[in-house]
Coordinates of C-alpha atoms in Angstrom, one line a residue:
X233 CA 0.0 0.0 0.0
X234 CA 1.1 3.5 -0.8
X235 CA -0.8 5.3 1.8
X236 CA 2.1 5.9 4.2
X237 CA 4.3 7.2 1.4
X238 CA 1.5 9.5 0.2
X239 CA 1.0 11.0 3.7
X240 CA 4.8 11.5 4.0
X241 CA 4.9 13.2 0.6
X242 CA 1.9 15.4 1.5
X243 CA 3.6 16.5 4.7
X244 CA 6.5 17.7 2.6
X245 CA 4.4 19.8 0.2
X246 CA 1.6 20.8 2.5
X247 CA 2.8 24.5 2.8
X248 CA 2.9 24.8 -1.0
X249 CA -0.5 23.0 -1.3
X250 CA -2.1 25.4 1.1
X251 CA -0.7 28.5 -0.6
X252 CA -1.8 27.2 -4.0
X253 CA -5.4 26.3 -3.0
X254 CA -5.9 29.5 -0.9
X255 CA -4.7 31.5 -3.8
X256 CA -7.1 29.8 -6.2
X257 CA -10.0 30.3 -3.8
X258 CA -9.2 33.9 -3.0
X259 CA -9.0 34.7 -6.7
X260 CA -12.5 33.3 -7.2
X261 CA -14.1 34.2 -3.9
X262 CA -14.2 37.7 -2.5
X263 CA -13.9 37.2 1.3
X264 CA -16.1 40.2 2.1
X265 CA -19.4 40.6 0.2
X266 CA -22.3 42.9 0.2
X267 CA -25.5 41.0 0.5
X268 CA -28.9 40.9 2.1
X269 CA -29.8 37.9 4.3
X270 CA -32.3 36.6 1.7
X271 CA -29.7 36.6 -1.0
X272 CA -26.9 35.0 1.0
X273 CA -27.6 31.5 -0.1
X274 CA -27.7 32.4 -3.8
X275 CA -24.4 34.2 -3.5
X276 CA -22.8 31.2 -1.8
X277 CA -24.1 28.8 -4.5
X278 CA -22.6 31.0 -7.2
X279 CA -19.2 31.1 -5.6
X280 CA -19.3 27.3 -5.2
X281 CA -20.0 26.8 -8.9
X282 CA -17.1 29.1 -9.7
X283 CA -14.8 26.8 -7.7
X284 CA -16.0 23.7 -9.5
X285 CA -14.7 25.1 -12.8
X286 CA -11.2 26.2 -11.5
X287 CA -10.5 23.2 -9.3
X288 CA -11.3 20.2 -11.5
X289 CA -9.6 17.8 -9.0
X290 CA -12.1 18.7 -6.3
X291 CA -14.0 15.7 -5.0
X292 CA -16.8 17.5 -3.3
X293 CA -17.6 21.3 -2.8
X294 CA -20.1 22.5 -0.2
X295 CA -20.7 25.3 2.3
X296 CA -21.4 25.4 6.0
X297 CA -22.8 28.2 8.1
X298 CA -21.5 29.7 11.3
X299 CA -22.9 26.8 13.4
X300 CA -21.3 24.2 11.2
X301 CA -24.5 23.1 9.4
X302 CA -24.1 22.3 5.7
X303 CA -26.1 24.9 3.7
X304 CA -26.3 23.3 0.3
X305 CA -26.1 19.8 -1.2
X306 CA -22.7 18.5 -2.3
X307 CA -21.5 19.7 -5.7
X308 CA -19.4 17.2 -7.4
X309 CA -18.5 15.8 -10.8
X310 CA -19.1 12.3 -9.4
X311 CA -22.8 11.6 -9.5
X312 CA -22.4 9.3 -6.5
X313 CA -21.2 12.1 -4.3
X314 CA -23.4 15.0 -5.5
X315 CA -27.0 16.0 -4.6
X316 CA -27.0 15.3 -0.9
X317 CA -25.5 16.5 2.4
X318 CA -27.6 19.6 3.1
X319 CA -28.4 19.9 6.8
X320 CA -25.4 17.7 7.9
X321 CA -23.7 18.9 11.1
X322 CA -20.0 19.6 10.4
X323 CA -19.3 21.4 13.6
X324 CA -17.0 18.6 14.9
X325 CA -14.7 18.9 11.9
X326 CA -11.2 20.4 12.3
X327 CA -11.7 22.7 9.3
X328 CA -14.8 24.3 10.9
X329 CA -13.4 25.3 14.2
X330 CA -9.9 26.1 12.8
X331 CA -11.5 28.5 10.3
X332 CA -13.5 30.1 13.0
X333 CA -10.5 30.5 15.1
X334 CA -8.0 31.7 12.5
X335 CA -10.4 33.7 10.3
X336 CA -8.5 32.7 7.2
X337 CA -8.2 29.9 4.6
X338 CA -6.8 26.7 6.0
X339 CA -5.9 23.2 4.8
X340 CA -6.4 20.1 6.9
X341 CA -4.3 17.0 7.5
X342 CA -5.5 13.9 5.5
X343 CA -8.5 12.1 7.1
X344 CA -11.0 9.5 5.9
X345 CA -14.0 11.0 4.1
X346 CA -17.4 9.9 5.3
X347 CA -18.7 10.4 1.8
X348 CA -16.2 8.4 -0.3
X349 CA -14.2 6.5 2.4
X350 CA -11.0 7.8 0.8
X351 CA -8.3 9.9 2.4
X352 CA -9.0 13.5 1.7
X353 CA -7.9 17.0 2.7
X354 CA -10.2 19.9 3.0
X355 CA -9.5 23.5 2.1
X356 CA -11.9 25.9 3.8
X357 CA -12.4 29.6 3.0
X358 CA -14.5 31.9 5.3
X359 CA -17.0 34.3 3.7
X360 CA -17.9 37.5 5.6
X361 CA -20.4 40.3 5.0
X362 CA -19.6 44.0 5.2
X363 CA -20.2 44.0 8.9
X364 CA -17.6 41.2 9.5
X365 CA -20.3 38.6 10.2
X366 CA -19.6 35.1 9.0
X367 CA -21.9 34.2 6.2
X368 CA -20.5 30.8 5.2
X369 CA -17.4 28.6 5.1
X370 CA -16.8 27.3 1.7
X371 CA -15.2 23.8 1.8
X372 CA -13.4 21.9 -0.9
X373 CA -12.6 18.2 -0.4
X374 CA -9.8 16.8 -2.5
X375 CA -8.4 13.3 -2.3
X376 CA -4.9 12.8 -1.1
X377 CA -3.8 11.4 -4.4
X378 CA -5.3 14.3 -6.3
X379 CA -3.7 17.0 -4.1
X380 CA -0.4 15.4 -4.9
X381 CA -1.1 15.5 -8.6
X382 CA -2.1 19.2 -8.4
X383 CA 0.7 20.5 -6.4
X384 CA 3.5 17.9 -6.8
X385 CA 3.4 16.6 -10.4
X386 CA 6.4 14.3 -9.8
X387 CA 4.4 12.4 -7.2
X388 CA 4.2 8.6 -6.9
X389 CA 1.1 8.5 -9.0
X390 CA 2.7 10.2 -12.1
X391 CA 3.5 8.1 -15.2
X392 CA 7.2 8.2 -14.4
X393 CA 6.5 7.2 -10.8
X394 CA 4.4 4.2 -11.8
X395 CA 7.1 3.2 -14.4
X396 CA 9.9 3.5 -11.8
X397 CA 8.0 1.2 -9.5
X398 CA 7.9 -1.5 -12.1
X399 CA 11.6 -0.9 -12.8
X400 CA 12.5 -1.2 -9.2
X401 CA 10.4 -4.4 -8.9
X402 CA 12.2 -5.9 -11.8
X403 CA 15.6 -5.1 -10.4
X404 CA 14.5 -6.4 -7.0
X405 CA 13.5 -9.7 -8.6
X406 CA 16.8 -10.0 -10.5
X407 CA 18.9 -9.2 -7.4
X408 CA 16.9 -11.7 -5.3
X409 CA 17.7 -14.3 -8.0
X410 CA 21.5 -13.5 -7.7
X411 CA 21.2 -13.8 -3.9
X412 CA 19.6 -17.2 -4.2
X413 CA 22.4 -18.4 -6.6
X414 CA 25.1 -17.1 -4.2
X415 CA 23.3 -18.8 -1.3
X416 CA 23.1 -22.1 -3.1
X417 CA 26.7 -21.9 -4.2
X418 CA 27.8 -21.0 -0.7
X419 CA 26.0 -24.0 0.8
X420 CA 27.0 -26.6 -1.8
X421 CA 30.7 -25.6 -1.7
X422 CA 31.1 -27.2 1.7
X423 CA 28.2 -29.7 1.8
X424 CA 30.2 -32.3 0.0
X425 CA 32.4 -32.8 3.1
X426 CA 29.5 -34.4 4.8
X427 CA 30.3 -35.5 8.4
X428 CA 33.9 -36.1 7.7
X429 CA 35.3 -33.1 9.5
X430 CA 38.9 -34.2 9.2
X431 CA 38.9 -33.4 5.5
X432 CA 37.4 -29.9 5.7
X433 CA 39.2 -27.4 3.5
X434 CA 39.5 -24.1 5.4
X435 CA 39.8 -22.2 2.1
X436 CA 36.5 -23.5 0.9
X437 CA 34.9 -22.6 4.3
X438 CA 36.2 -19.1 3.9
X439 CA 34.8 -18.8 0.4
X440 CA 31.5 -20.2 1.5
X441 CA 31.4 -17.6 4.2
X442 CA 32.0 -14.8 1.7
X443 CA 29.3 -16.1 -0.6
X444 CA 26.8 -16.3 2.2
X445 CA 27.7 -12.8 3.5
X446 CA 27.2 -11.3 0.0
X447 CA 23.9 -13.2 -0.4
X448 CA 22.7 -11.7 2.9
X449 CA 23.8 -8.2 1.9
X450 CA 21.9 -8.5 -1.4
X451 CA 18.8 -9.8 0.3
X452 CA 18.9 -6.9 2.7
X453 CA 19.3 -4.5 -0.2
X454 CA 16.4 -6.1 -2.1
X455 CA 14.1 -5.9 1.0
X456 CA 14.8 -2.2 1.5
X457 CA 14.3 -1.4 -2.2
X458 CA 11.1 -3.4 -2.5
X459 CA 9.5 -2.0 0.6
X460 CA 10.5 1.7 0.0
X461 CA 10.2 2.0 -3.8
X462 CA 7.6 -0.6 -4.7
X463 CA 5.3 -1.0 -1.7
X464 CA 5.8 2.6 -0.6
X465 CA 6.6 1.9 3.0
X466 CA 8.2 4.7 5.0
X467 CA 11.8 4.2 5.9
X468 CA 12.3 3.1 9.5
X469 CA 14.7 5.2 11.5
X470 CA 15.9 4.7 15.0
X471 CA 17.1 7.3 17.4
X472 CA 20.1 9.2 15.8
X473 CA 19.6 7.7 12.4
X474 CA 18.3 10.9 10.9
X475 CA 18.4 11.0 7.1
X476 CA 21.3 8.5 6.7
X477 CA 20.4 6.0 4.1
X478 CA 20.5 2.9 6.2
X479 CA 20.2 0.6 3.2
X480 CA 23.5 1.7 1.7
X481 CA 25.2 1.6 5.1
X482 CA 24.1 -2.0 5.7
X483 CA 25.0 -3.1 2.2
X484 CA 28.5 -1.5 2.3
X485 CA 29.0 -2.9 5.8
X486 CA 28.3 -6.4 4.5
X487 CA 30.8 -5.8 1.6
X488 CA 33.4 -4.7 4.1
X489 CA 32.9 -7.8 6.2
X490 CA 33.2 -10.0 3.1
X491 CA 36.4 -8.3 2.0
X492 CA 37.8 -8.6 5.5
X493 CA 37.2 -12.3 5.5
X494 CA 38.8 -12.5 2.0
X495 CA 41.9 -10.6 3.4
X496 CA 42.1 -12.9 6.4
X497 CA 41.9 -16.0 4.1
X498 CA 44.6 -14.5 1.9
X499 CA 46.9 -13.9 4.9
X500 CA 46.6 -17.5 6.0
X501 CA 47.0 -18.9 2.5
X502 CA 50.1 -16.7 1.7
X503 CA 51.7 -17.5 5.1
X504 CA 51.4 -21.3 4.4
X505 CA 52.1 -21.5 0.7
X506 CA 53.9 -18.4 -0.6
X507 CA 55.1 -15.8 2.0
X508 CA 56.2 -13.5 -0.9
X509 CA 52.6 -12.8 -1.7
X510 CA 51.8 -11.7 1.8
X511 CA 52.1 -8.1 0.6
X512 CA 48.9 -8.5 -1.5
X513 CA 47.0 -9.4 1.6
X514 CA 48.3 -6.2 3.3
X515 CA 47.1 -4.2 0.3
X516 CA 43.7 -5.7 0.6
X517 CA 43.6 -5.0 4.4
X518 CA 44.6 -1.4 3.7
X519 CA 41.8 -1.1 1.1
X520 CA 39.2 -2.5 3.6
X521 CA 40.5 0.0 6.2
X522 CA 40.0 2.9 3.8
X523 CA 36.5 1.7 3.0
X524 CA 35.6 1.4 6.7
X525 CA 37.1 4.9 7.4
X526 CA 35.1 6.4 4.4
X527 CA 31.9 4.8 5.6
X528 CA 32.4 6.1 9.1
X529 CA 32.9 9.6 7.8
X530 CA 29.8 9.3 5.6
X531 CA 27.7 8.3 8.6
X532 CA 29.1 11.1 10.7
X533 CA 28.7 13.9 8.2
X534 CA 25.2 12.7 7.1
X535 CA 23.9 12.7 10.7
X536 CA 25.5 16.2 11.3
X537 CA 23.9 17.6 8.2
X538 CA 20.5 16.1 9.2
X539 CA 20.6 17.7 12.6
X540 CA 21.3 21.1 11.1
X541 CA 18.1 20.7 9.1

């Protein structure tokens, strides 16, 4: 499910979404109007119809009075959502009391709609008469997916976003196949010893350990890619993790472990068979140390930068 990722993305663009919707509503609704009490409902209906044309992604548009009672039936392009709702009590809704308190256009957090059962956000705009009396609060419900399309075109529901999900899924499947092959090779490379422990070849045991370590690293990478990029789950971060990309850290950590094992194996092999080649083991150990130092610096600076934000 993509709900968690959509909510996370909405939190990032909420300020821009509110500015955009409030601008659209203010352009098409004069916040202060001159009207008689008998003409107030007609004026409200006219303003709602204007919004229907300029906000095509709106799921439902309606108006509530100062007591939170819906003044008109829902206006919607969806026949299943239009033509009812008049007289409903909306006084328990966050957009009602927040608009009364702040006296300005507001945008809510996502919440489940009672009308469509989808996650929606509501933009509400207060309408006053010339004596500063509240005439109505005009409300526009927009689904979470549609608000992302309106304000953030590169969202997860865009064509590129959907294509990238399939690409990530394909790569995840391919990498998982590689991990399975490494796992099988790592197991079979020492299984032929059976229960005869006296004939165990240490070199083959080391090689099996490297193969299994790489297989585990790739599975961990596949799990993170599939959950974050395909299923849309939010990244899990512990205390102090900040924005550090834990997937890359885990993967590089597994690679460093595998190379360390390879260096240890090379030390033993060179010491027993050809001491002149021991320097190559030293080079490999130095390379592993540089990788470890670089990874440590990356984690340190990434966390420092995240705390500054």
